[in-house]
Amino acid sequence: MQWRATPATPATSTGSTTSTPRLSQAKDKSEHVSDYEAIIAAVKSGGTKAKQLAAQLIPKFFKFFPGLASKAASALFDLVEEDELGIRVQAIRGLPLLCKDMPEYVDKIVQVIGQLLIAEENVERDAVYKALMSLLRQDAKASLTGLFSQVEVGEENVRDKVICFVKDKVFPLKAELLRPQEQMERHITDLIKKSLQDVTGAEFKMFMDFLKSLSIFGQGAPRERVQELTEMIEGQADLDAQFNVEDVDHIDRLISCLFMALPFFMRGASSSKFLNYINKHILPVFDKLPEGRKLDLLKSLADASPYTTPQDSRQLLPSVVQLLRKYMPGRKTGEEMNFTYVECLLYAFHHFAHKTPNSTNSLCGYKIVTGQPSDRLGEDFSSNYKDFTERLTNIEDLVKAALKKLTQSMAEHNKAMGSAKTEEAMASIKVKKQNTLTGQRTCNNILAMTQPLHSKSPSFIGDTKITLSWKEPVKASNPAAQGGKRSAAALNGSSTNPCPLKKDEVRLLVSKASL
């Protein structure tokens, strides 16, 4: 059967050629069920023009025939799979119209349109974008549910396109679409959480960056919401899995997730699950880790150390002291040394020890009195003290020698900069100067952290007055202009803001021969 828009064309079977004018002219369109059924039937039996006209008319009269709603929607779904581009585009444009009077269809229709994001034709893809945005503005909650169902269970190519659409078209309009704000921000958070079961690292970061931008997770958010974000990161880090030191992917993911969680530790979220996993599974096999990831792990451990609990600090201290003994030799061995390792470990040691000072009595031979049985003052740990302080003295000697060389290198770089004639040469010298400066900061930090540790009852550094060498120092304002003195923190350039890990972090290697 064929029916056409032109009334003059004779009917070939059921008289459906008169369906359109009858429906258009009828006062009570709901009485013309057979006419609407004829339009629906043309989707399967009609030609190209009939199908294109059906794509226009099915949405137009949809609201008058609720009893045929399912058949009408299915017919329009069939049309979006037609070979003819014009029919597909017309059907896509019509799908959002079905939802104006029957909003319960939004979720299902968004799922269908979302699958069409893989369209290759520009005009078809543009129609898909416009249809989805129309539905999002009509009912954001149901539309987001439909879209994220394709992220969660959709085919790979569809899933990827939906994620790109959400990132590029939905997230930038959060202020417009997520209303009422708290209710809708919670809804999209729950949808994202369900989608995190199978995501790439880049997708996970994209979702987390978006969640951090929501007001419910903003700076004034309660601790439990910050903890919620941390738990998402913990899930991605797979902290319940058995650790395999040969699983490089898991190691990379875990360290990346730890770094991602650091800002939330600073806001009160618990670091216990991360640090306990690292202490139990990773630090004991530290030597077997890929060389490129050892420093990243130690940096993240140092960054997290100010935000640990006393209980976690007590558990971590023995592992940190053991690594310090490895990387602070008792005498000059001629082996290469990585001063940045030592900087990280000393920083973590100070912060852990500050929270549980008497734990260092047995580990390092100190005599710190807290009045608790764990002071163990009646036991003799003098050999531990002697060993630890000898290592401190040795590392200080090596650091001072390194500082002398670094100062000489900086003078040479400054001289070379004055004679550099090309931009390439100047750029190369700038890199060398920056590396030298980072080395100087590393050495100065080590000296600042070792000096207090020679005392029998040292005071451990528990604040942020030490700025780790890979972080940007805070630029101190001119105190003279303000009529005041610089604070100790300003003089040291302290900062509590985390900085991204630098892959090209300079390694300070000092051997006996170079001294």
Short mmCIF file of C-alpha atoms in Angstrom, two decimals:
data_model
loop_
_atom_site.label_atom_id
_atom_site.label_comp_id
_atom_site.label_asym_id
_atom_site.label_seq_id
_atom_site.Cartn_x
_atom_site.Cartn_y
_atom_site.Cartn_z
CA MET A 1 0.00 0.00 0.00
CA GLN A 2 1.22 3.49 -0.86
CA TRP A 3 -0.13 6.81 0.23
CA ARG A 4 1.10 10.25 -0.75
CA ALA A 5 0.74 13.84 0.31
CA THR A 6 -0.99 14.79 -2.97
CA PRO A 7 -4.74 14.13 -2.60
CA ALA A 8 -5.16 13.70 -6.39
CA THR A 9 -3.27 10.41 -6.35
CA PRO A 10 -5.77 7.54 -6.42
CA ALA A 11 -5.76 5.12 -3.50
CA THR A 12 -4.30 1.73 -4.19
CA SER A 13 -5.92 -0.20 -1.34
CA THR A 14 -7.54 1.10 1.84
CA GLY A 15 -8.12 4.72 0.95
CA SER A 16 -5.24 5.91 3.11
CA THR A 17 -4.53 8.73 0.67
CA THR A 18 -7.22 10.66 2.44
CA SER A 19 -5.77 9.98 5.90
CA THR A 20 -3.74 13.15 6.06
CA PRO A 21 -6.44 15.67 5.06
CA ARG A 22 -9.03 13.95 7.24
CA LEU A 23 -6.75 14.07 10.29
CA SER A 24 -5.73 17.65 9.62
CA GLN A 25 -9.30 18.86 9.21
CA ALA A 26 -10.95 16.79 11.93
CA LYS A 27 -11.99 18.60 15.10
CA ASP A 28 -11.76 15.40 17.15
CA LYS A 29 -8.76 13.68 15.65
CA SER A 30 -8.95 10.80 18.13
CA GLU A 31 -11.98 9.47 16.21
CA HIS A 32 -9.81 8.75 13.16
CA VAL A 33 -7.86 5.82 14.54
CA SER A 34 -7.84 3.98 11.23
CA ASP A 35 -6.27 6.95 9.48
CA TYR A 36 -3.41 7.09 11.99
CA GLU A 37 -3.01 3.32 11.70
CA ALA A 38 -2.67 3.72 7.94
CA ILE A 39 0.12 6.23 8.45
CA ILE A 40 1.93 3.83 10.78
CA ALA A 41 1.43 0.94 8.37
CA ALA A 42 3.04 2.95 5.56
CA VAL A 43 6.36 2.69 7.40
CA LYS A 44 6.56 -0.97 6.39
CA SER A 45 4.61 -1.01 3.13
CA GLY A 46 5.17 2.45 1.69
CA GLY A 47 7.76 3.81 -0.69
CA THR A 48 10.38 6.45 -0.06
CA LYS A 49 8.06 9.46 -0.19
CA ALA A 50 5.41 7.70 1.89
CA LYS A 51 7.96 6.85 4.56
CA GLN A 52 9.28 10.38 4.59
CA LEU A 53 5.77 11.73 5.02
CA ALA A 54 5.11 9.18 7.77
CA ALA A 55 8.20 10.44 9.58
CA GLN A 56 6.55 13.88 9.63
CA LEU A 57 3.00 12.81 10.47
CA ILE A 58 3.56 10.20 13.15
CA PRO A 59 4.96 12.79 15.63
CA LYS A 60 2.45 15.41 14.51
CA PHE A 61 -0.62 13.37 15.49
CA PHE A 62 1.03 11.18 18.13
CA LYS A 63 -0.65 12.79 21.15
CA PHE A 64 -4.16 12.12 19.85
CA PHE A 65 -3.76 8.34 19.84
CA PRO A 66 -2.31 7.18 23.17
CA GLY A 67 -3.55 3.67 22.47
CA LEU A 68 -1.24 3.50 19.45
CA ALA A 69 1.71 5.16 21.19
CA SER A 70 3.85 2.03 21.31
CA LYS A 71 3.22 1.14 17.66
CA ALA A 72 3.85 4.72 16.56
CA ALA A 73 7.13 4.96 18.48
CA SER A 74 8.31 1.60 17.12
CA ALA A 75 7.49 2.74 13.59
CA LEU A 76 9.54 5.89 14.04
CA PHE A 77 12.40 3.80 15.47
CA ASP A 78 12.26 1.70 12.29
CA LEU A 79 12.52 4.82 10.16
CA VAL A 80 15.78 5.92 11.77
CA GLU A 81 17.31 2.73 10.34
CA GLU A 82 16.20 3.39 6.75
CA ASP A 83 18.80 3.50 3.98
CA GLU A 84 17.53 6.84 2.72
CA LEU A 85 19.28 9.70 4.55
CA GLY A 86 16.32 12.08 4.26
CA ILE A 87 13.98 9.60 5.95
CA ARG A 88 16.43 8.98 8.77
CA VAL A 89 16.95 12.68 9.42
CA GLN A 90 13.21 13.40 9.40
CA ALA A 91 12.57 10.54 11.83
CA ILE A 92 15.35 11.71 14.16
CA ARG A 93 13.87 15.21 14.21
CA GLY A 94 10.47 13.76 15.02
CA LEU A 95 11.51 11.59 17.96
CA PRO A 96 11.73 14.42 20.55
CA LEU A 97 8.20 15.50 19.60
CA LEU A 98 6.82 12.20 20.88
CA CYS A 99 7.92 13.16 24.39
CA LYS A 100 6.20 16.51 24.69
CA ASP A 101 2.90 14.95 25.69
CA MET A 102 4.24 11.58 26.84
CA PRO A 103 7.38 12.30 28.92
CA GLU A 104 7.62 8.67 30.00
CA TYR A 105 9.14 7.98 26.58
CA VAL A 106 12.16 10.28 27.13
CA ASP A 107 14.50 7.66 28.61
CA LYS A 108 13.85 5.08 25.88
CA ILE A 109 13.99 7.58 23.02
CA VAL A 110 17.27 9.07 24.29
CA GLN A 111 18.74 5.56 24.34
CA VAL A 112 17.73 5.11 20.69
CA ILE A 113 19.02 8.52 19.59
CA GLY A 114 22.21 8.01 21.58
CA GLN A 115 22.98 4.95 19.47
CA LEU A 116 22.80 7.18 16.39
CA LEU A 117 25.76 9.29 17.54
CA ILE A 118 27.92 6.98 15.43
CA ALA A 119 26.31 8.45 12.28
CA GLU A 120 28.85 9.41 9.63
CA GLU A 121 26.79 11.93 7.66
CA ASN A 122 27.15 15.46 9.02
CA VAL A 123 23.49 16.37 8.52
CA GLU A 124 22.37 13.22 10.33
CA ARG A 125 24.83 13.73 13.19
CA ASP A 126 23.69 17.33 13.51
CA ALA A 127 20.07 16.16 13.76
CA VAL A 128 21.09 13.69 16.48
CA TYR A 129 22.85 16.42 18.48
CA LYS A 130 19.86 18.75 18.22
CA ALA A 131 17.39 16.01 19.16
CA LEU A 132 19.40 15.04 22.23
CA MET A 133 19.82 18.64 23.37
CA SER A 134 16.08 19.22 22.89
CA LEU A 135 15.30 16.23 25.09
CA LEU A 136 17.90 17.25 27.70
CA ARG A 137 16.26 20.66 28.00
CA GLN A 138 12.84 19.05 28.15
CA ASP A 139 13.66 16.45 30.82
CA ALA A 140 17.31 16.43 31.90
CA LYS A 141 16.89 13.71 34.50
CA ALA A 142 15.36 11.09 32.19
CA SER A 143 17.63 12.11 29.31
CA LEU A 144 20.78 11.71 31.39
CA THR A 145 19.54 8.32 32.56
CA GLY A 146 19.10 7.25 28.94
CA LEU A 147 22.49 8.53 27.88
CA PHE A 148 24.39 6.92 30.73
CA SER A 149 22.70 3.59 30.09
CA GLN A 150 24.68 3.55 26.84
CA VAL A 151 27.89 4.40 28.75
CA GLU A 152 27.25 1.52 31.11
CA VAL A 153 26.12 -1.24 28.73
CA GLY A 154 26.28 0.17 25.20
CA GLU A 155 28.43 -1.26 22.43
CA GLU A 156 32.00 0.02 22.41
CA ASN A 157 31.67 2.40 19.46
CA VAL A 158 28.36 3.79 20.73
CA ARG A 159 29.67 4.10 24.27
CA ASP A 160 32.68 6.12 23.14
CA LYS A 161 30.52 8.52 21.14
CA VAL A 162 28.09 8.99 24.02
CA ILE A 163 30.96 9.79 26.41
CA CYS A 164 32.30 12.38 23.94
CA PHE A 165 28.82 13.90 23.62
CA VAL A 166 28.41 14.07 27.40
CA LYS A 167 31.86 15.65 27.80
CA ASP A 168 31.52 18.18 24.97
CA LYS A 169 27.82 19.03 25.00
CA VAL A 170 26.37 18.18 28.41
CA PHE A 171 29.03 18.98 31.00
CA PRO A 172 29.60 22.56 29.76
CA LEU A 173 25.86 23.24 30.24
CA LYS A 174 25.65 21.91 33.79
CA ALA A 175 24.41 25.24 35.17
CA GLU A 176 21.49 25.19 32.74
CA LEU A 177 20.64 21.49 32.76
CA LEU A 178 21.20 20.48 36.38
CA ARG A 179 18.15 22.12 37.93
CA PRO A 180 17.13 21.87 40.74
CA GLN A 181 20.83 21.95 41.43
CA GLU A 182 21.40 19.66 44.40
CA GLN A 183 18.89 17.05 43.26
CA MET A 184 20.25 16.90 39.71
CA GLU A 185 23.89 16.99 40.78
CA ARG A 186 23.19 13.99 42.99
CA HIS A 187 21.44 12.24 40.10
CA ILE A 188 24.28 12.68 37.65
CA THR A 189 26.78 11.69 40.36
CA ASP A 190 24.94 8.40 40.87
CA LEU A 191 24.89 7.80 37.10
CA ILE A 192 28.62 8.44 36.83
CA LYS A 193 29.38 6.16 39.77
CA LYS A 194 27.55 3.28 38.06
CA SER A 195 29.53 3.94 34.88
CA LEU A 196 32.95 3.74 36.56
CA GLN A 197 33.05 -0.05 36.56
CA ASP A 198 34.76 -0.10 33.16
CA VAL A 199 36.48 3.12 32.13
CA THR A 200 39.86 4.10 30.76
CA GLY A 201 42.22 6.26 32.79
CA ALA A 202 41.41 9.31 30.66
CA GLU A 203 37.65 8.73 31.02
CA PHE A 204 37.96 8.34 34.78
CA LYS A 205 39.90 11.58 35.08
CA MET A 206 37.33 13.35 32.92
CA PHE A 207 34.46 12.15 35.11
CA MET A 208 36.31 13.03 38.33
CA ASP A 209 37.18 16.51 37.06
CA PHE A 210 33.49 17.07 36.33
CA LEU A 211 32.35 15.79 39.72
CA LYS A 212 34.86 18.06 41.47
CA SER A 213 33.26 21.00 39.68
CA LEU A 214 29.80 20.30 41.14
CA SER A 215 28.61 22.44 44.02
CA ILE A 216 27.78 19.39 46.18
CA PHE A 217 31.50 18.55 46.16
CA GLY A 218 32.77 22.13 46.33
CA GLN A 219 35.05 23.66 48.94
CA GLY A 220 32.25 24.00 51.46
CA ALA A 221 31.10 20.40 51.07
CA PRO A 222 30.87 18.23 54.20
CA ARG A 223 33.58 15.66 54.83
CA GLU A 224 31.36 12.71 53.88
CA ARG A 225 30.97 14.03 50.34
CA VAL A 226 34.71 14.50 49.97
CA GLN A 227 35.10 10.94 51.25
CA GLU A 228 32.61 9.80 48.60
CA LEU A 229 34.91 11.08 45.86
CA THR A 230 37.87 9.41 47.53
CA GLU A 231 36.03 6.10 47.62
CA MET A 232 35.41 6.35 43.87
CA ILE A 233 39.15 6.75 43.38
CA GLU A 234 39.84 3.85 45.73
CA GLY A 235 37.57 1.68 43.63
CA GLN A 236 39.44 2.62 40.48
CA ALA A 237 42.75 1.85 42.20
CA ASP A 238 41.49 -1.68 42.90
CA LEU A 239 42.68 -1.70 46.49
CA ASP A 240 40.90 -4.96 47.27
CA ALA A 241 42.90 -6.89 44.67
CA GLN A 242 45.85 -9.09 45.45
CA PHE A 243 48.98 -7.15 44.53
CA ASN A 244 51.29 -8.49 41.84
CA VAL A 245 54.52 -6.54 41.46
CA GLU A 246 54.70 -7.64 37.81
CA ASP A 247 51.32 -6.05 37.03
CA VAL A 248 52.64 -2.75 35.72
CA ASP A 249 49.17 -1.55 34.73
CA HIS A 250 47.89 -1.92 38.30
CA ILE A 251 50.95 -0.14 39.69
CA ASP A 252 50.50 2.76 37.28
CA ARG A 253 46.79 2.97 38.03
CA LEU A 254 47.33 2.84 41.79
CA ILE A 255 49.96 5.59 41.83
CA SER A 256 47.90 7.78 39.50
CA CYS A 257 44.84 7.31 41.70
CA LEU A 258 46.81 8.10 44.85
CA PHE A 259 47.96 11.35 43.28
CA MET A 260 44.38 12.12 42.24
CA ALA A 261 43.17 11.55 45.81
CA LEU A 262 45.72 13.87 47.45
CA PRO A 263 43.58 17.05 47.26
CA PHE A 264 40.77 15.18 49.00
CA PHE A 265 43.07 14.05 51.81
CA MET A 266 43.83 17.72 52.33
CA ARG A 267 40.08 18.34 52.71
CA GLY A 268 39.62 15.70 55.39
CA ALA A 269 39.03 12.48 53.48
CA SER A 270 40.67 9.36 54.90
CA SER A 271 43.90 8.17 53.33
CA SER A 272 43.90 4.96 55.37
CA LYS A 273 42.85 2.51 52.68
CA PHE A 274 45.47 3.77 50.21
CA LEU A 275 48.31 3.95 52.71
CA ASN A 276 47.55 0.63 54.38
CA TYR A 277 47.54 -1.07 50.97
CA ILE A 278 50.84 0.57 50.04
CA ASN A 279 52.38 -0.35 53.38
CA LYS A 280 51.22 -3.95 53.27
CA HIS A 281 51.75 -4.79 49.61
CA ILE A 282 54.05 -2.30 47.89
CA LEU A 283 56.71 -0.95 50.24
CA PRO A 284 57.91 -4.49 51.11
CA VAL A 285 58.70 -5.06 47.41
CA PHE A 286 59.79 -1.50 46.65
CA ASP A 287 63.04 -2.67 45.03
CA LYS A 288 61.06 -4.67 42.47
CA LEU A 289 58.93 -1.76 41.29
CA PRO A 290 59.62 -0.30 37.82
CA GLU A 291 62.33 2.33 38.17
CA GLY A 292 60.14 4.98 36.61
CA ARG A 293 57.44 4.52 39.25
CA LYS A 294 59.52 4.38 42.43
CA LEU A 295 59.96 8.13 42.61
CA ASP A 296 56.30 8.78 41.78
CA LEU A 297 55.27 6.51 44.66
CA LEU A 298 57.62 8.18 47.14
CA LYS A 299 56.47 11.64 46.07
CA SER A 300 52.83 10.73 46.61
CA LEU A 301 53.67 9.13 49.95
CA ALA A 302 55.44 12.32 51.04
CA ASP A 303 52.53 14.46 49.83
CA ALA A 304 50.02 12.33 51.74
CA SER A 305 52.03 12.15 54.97
CA PRO A 306 50.76 15.40 56.54
CA TYR A 307 47.19 14.07 56.36
CA THR A 308 47.59 10.63 57.94
CA THR A 309 46.13 9.51 61.23
CA PRO A 310 48.36 8.62 64.20
CA GLN A 311 47.36 4.97 63.83
CA ASP A 312 48.32 4.85 60.14
CA SER A 313 51.53 6.77 60.88
CA ARG A 314 52.52 4.18 63.49
CA GLN A 315 51.99 1.41 60.93
CA LEU A 316 53.94 3.18 58.19
CA LEU A 317 56.97 4.36 60.17
CA PRO A 318 58.86 1.03 60.23
CA SER A 319 58.65 0.73 56.43
CA VAL A 320 59.84 4.31 55.96
CA VAL A 321 62.76 3.85 58.37
CA GLN A 322 63.76 0.66 56.58
CA LEU A 323 63.84 2.49 53.25
CA LEU A 324 65.78 5.36 54.82
CA ARG A 325 68.43 2.90 55.97
CA LYS A 326 68.68 1.64 52.41
CA TYR A 327 68.99 5.06 50.79
CA MET A 328 71.03 6.73 53.57
CA PRO A 329 74.14 4.49 53.70
CA GLY A 330 76.07 4.26 56.95
CA ARG A 331 79.31 5.09 55.15
CA LYS A 332 80.43 6.28 51.76
CA THR A 333 80.08 3.30 49.48
CA GLY A 334 80.75 4.84 46.10
CA GLU A 335 77.29 3.80 44.95
CA GLU A 336 75.01 6.22 43.18
CA MET A 337 72.55 8.00 45.44
CA ASN A 338 69.16 9.44 44.68
CA PHE A 339 68.76 12.46 46.91
CA THR A 340 65.12 12.95 45.88
CA TYR A 341 64.32 9.53 47.35
CA VAL A 342 65.91 10.67 50.61
CA GLU A 343 64.01 13.96 50.54
CA CYS A 344 60.67 12.13 50.11
CA LEU A 345 61.42 9.60 52.84
CA LEU A 346 62.67 12.17 55.36
CA TYR A 347 59.60 14.33 54.76
CA ALA A 348 57.28 11.36 55.32
CA PHE A 349 59.32 10.29 58.35
CA HIS A 350 58.96 13.69 60.02
CA HIS A 351 55.19 13.84 59.50
CA PHE A 352 54.56 10.27 60.60
CA ALA A 353 56.85 10.69 63.62
CA HIS A 354 55.19 13.98 64.56
CA LYS A 355 51.88 12.12 64.99
CA THR A 356 53.34 9.19 66.91
CA PRO A 357 56.72 10.36 68.26
CA ASN A 358 57.39 7.53 70.71
CA SER A 359 57.31 5.02 67.84
CA THR A 360 60.75 6.31 66.93
CA ASN A 361 62.22 5.17 70.26
CA SER A 362 62.55 1.56 69.18
CA LEU A 363 63.14 2.37 65.50
CA CYS A 364 65.77 5.08 65.86
CA GLY A 365 66.85 4.89 69.51
CA TYR A 366 65.30 8.19 70.58
CA LYS A 367 64.18 8.91 74.15
CA ILE A 368 60.80 10.55 73.69
CA VAL A 369 58.56 10.46 76.76
CA THR A 370 54.79 10.41 76.35
CA GLY A 371 53.94 8.47 79.50
CA GLN A 372 52.63 5.53 77.48
CA PRO A 373 53.89 1.93 77.69
CA SER A 374 54.79 2.22 74.02
CA ASP A 375 57.63 4.59 75.04
CA ARG A 376 59.67 1.46 75.89
CA LEU A 377 62.13 3.62 77.84
CA GLY A 378 63.41 0.66 79.84
CA GLU A 379 64.82 -1.01 76.74
CA ASP A 380 68.20 -0.32 75.21
CA PHE A 381 68.00 0.93 71.61
CA SER A 382 71.27 2.86 71.69
CA SER A 383 72.68 0.87 68.77
CA ASN A 384 69.74 2.01 66.65
CA TYR A 385 70.42 5.61 67.59
CA LYS A 386 74.10 5.29 66.72
CA ASP A 387 73.32 3.67 63.38
CA PHE A 388 70.64 6.19 62.45
CA THR A 389 72.64 9.30 63.35
CA GLU A 390 75.72 7.98 61.54
CA ARG A 391 73.59 7.65 58.43
CA LEU A 392 72.31 11.19 58.94
CA THR A 393 75.87 12.51 59.24
CA ASN A 394 76.96 10.67 56.13
CA ILE A 395 74.06 11.92 54.03
CA GLU A 396 74.73 15.47 55.26
CA ASP A 397 78.35 15.23 54.12
CA LEU A 398 77.26 13.98 50.71
CA VAL A 399 74.62 16.68 50.41
CA LYS A 400 77.07 19.46 51.29
CA ALA A 401 79.50 18.19 48.68
CA ALA A 402 76.68 18.05 46.14
CA LEU A 403 75.59 21.58 47.02
CA LYS A 404 79.11 22.84 46.37
CA LYS A 405 79.09 21.24 42.93
CA LEU A 406 75.59 22.55 42.19
CA THR A 407 76.60 26.10 43.16
CA GLN A 408 79.56 25.86 40.82
CA SER A 409 77.32 24.52 38.04
CA MET A 410 74.86 27.37 38.49
CA ALA A 411 77.67 29.90 38.11
CA GLU A 412 78.74 28.15 34.90
CA HIS A 413 75.16 28.19 33.58
CA ASN A 414 74.83 31.92 34.30
CA LYS A 415 78.07 32.56 32.48
CA ALA A 416 76.97 30.43 29.53
CA MET A 417 73.64 32.25 29.38
CA GLY A 418 75.45 35.55 28.96
CA SER A 419 77.30 34.25 25.91
CA ALA A 420 74.43 32.26 24.34
CA LYS A 421 73.63 33.49 20.85
CA THR A 422 70.58 31.43 19.80
CA GLU A 423 67.17 30.81 21.32
CA GLU A 424 67.84 27.06 21.27
CA ALA A 425 71.04 27.51 23.27
CA MET A 426 69.29 29.78 25.78
CA ALA A 427 66.42 27.31 26.16
CA SER A 428 68.86 24.49 26.82
CA ILE A 429 70.68 26.50 29.46
CA LYS A 430 67.38 27.43 31.13
CA VAL A 431 66.53 23.75 31.50
CA LYS A 432 69.93 23.08 33.03
CA LYS A 433 69.50 26.00 35.42
CA GLN A 434 66.09 24.75 36.49
CA ASN A 435 67.44 21.26 37.11
CA THR A 436 70.31 22.70 39.12
CA LEU A 437 67.92 24.87 41.13
CA THR A 438 65.72 21.84 41.87
CA GLY A 439 68.82 19.97 42.99
CA GLN A 440 69.79 22.80 45.33
CA ARG A 441 66.30 22.84 46.83
CA THR A 442 66.43 19.07 47.33
CA CYS A 443 69.76 19.33 49.13
CA ASN A 444 68.65 22.24 51.30
CA ASN A 445 65.48 20.38 52.25
CA ILE A 446 67.48 17.32 53.28
CA LEU A 447 69.76 19.40 55.50
CA ALA A 448 66.77 21.15 57.07
CA MET A 449 65.20 17.78 57.89
CA THR A 450 68.31 15.90 59.10
CA GLN A 451 69.64 18.53 61.51
CA PRO A 452 66.84 18.19 64.12
CA LEU A 453 67.18 14.41 64.10
CA HIS A 454 70.59 14.33 65.82
CA SER A 455 68.99 15.12 69.19
CA LYS A 456 68.11 12.33 71.61
CA SER A 457 64.60 13.80 71.82
CA PRO A 458 64.09 15.56 68.49
CA SER A 459 61.21 17.79 67.50
CA PHE A 460 59.66 16.43 64.35
CA ILE A 461 58.42 18.71 61.60
CA GLY A 462 54.63 18.47 61.51
CA ASP A 463 53.74 21.52 59.44
CA THR A 464 54.27 22.55 55.83
CA LYS A 465 57.22 24.88 56.30
CA ILE A 466 59.29 22.55 54.11
CA THR A 467 58.35 22.95 50.44
CA LEU A 468 59.20 19.76 48.59
CA SER A 469 61.59 20.37 45.73
CA TRP A 470 59.19 19.40 42.93
CA LYS A 471 56.61 21.94 44.04
CA GLU A 472 56.53 25.56 43.05
CA PRO A 473 57.54 27.79 45.96
CA VAL A 474 55.18 30.56 46.97
CA LYS A 475 56.51 33.94 45.90
CA ALA A 476 56.93 36.01 49.02
CA SER A 477 55.60 39.55 48.89
CA ASN A 478 57.92 42.43 49.69
CA PRO A 479 57.82 42.74 53.50
CA ALA A 480 59.59 46.09 53.50
CA ALA A 481 56.78 47.59 51.45
CA GLN A 482 54.28 46.36 54.03
CA GLY A 483 56.36 47.39 57.02
CA GLY A 484 56.62 43.85 58.36
CA LYS A 485 58.88 40.85 58.53
CA ARG A 486 58.70 37.73 56.43
CA SER A 487 57.30 34.71 58.18
CA ALA A 488 59.41 31.57 58.42
CA ALA A 489 57.03 29.87 55.99
CA ALA A 490 57.36 32.67 53.47
CA LEU A 491 61.13 32.59 53.69
CA ASN A 492 61.08 28.89 52.95
CA GLY A 493 58.52 29.27 50.18
CA SER A 494 56.05 26.82 51.64
CA SER A 495 52.91 25.82 49.82
CA THR A 496 50.08 23.46 50.62
CA ASN A 497 48.91 23.27 47.02
CA PRO A 498 49.71 19.98 45.29
CA CYS A 499 51.52 20.22 41.97
CA PRO A 500 51.43 17.65 39.16
CA LEU A 501 54.11 15.04 39.21
CA LYS A 502 56.86 15.89 36.77
CA LYS A 503 57.99 12.99 34.64
CA ASP A 504 61.33 14.63 33.99
CA GLU A 505 62.12 15.06 37.70
CA VAL A 506 65.84 15.49 38.06
CA ARG A 507 67.67 12.67 39.81
CA LEU A 508 70.64 13.78 41.84
CA LEU A 509 73.23 11.08 41.52
CA VAL A 510 76.36 11.49 43.60
CA SER A 511 79.12 8.93 43.71
CA LYS A 512 82.28 8.79 45.73
CA ALA A 513 84.31 9.30 42.59
CA SER A 514 82.52 12.56 41.74
CA LEU A 515 83.35 13.99 45.15
#
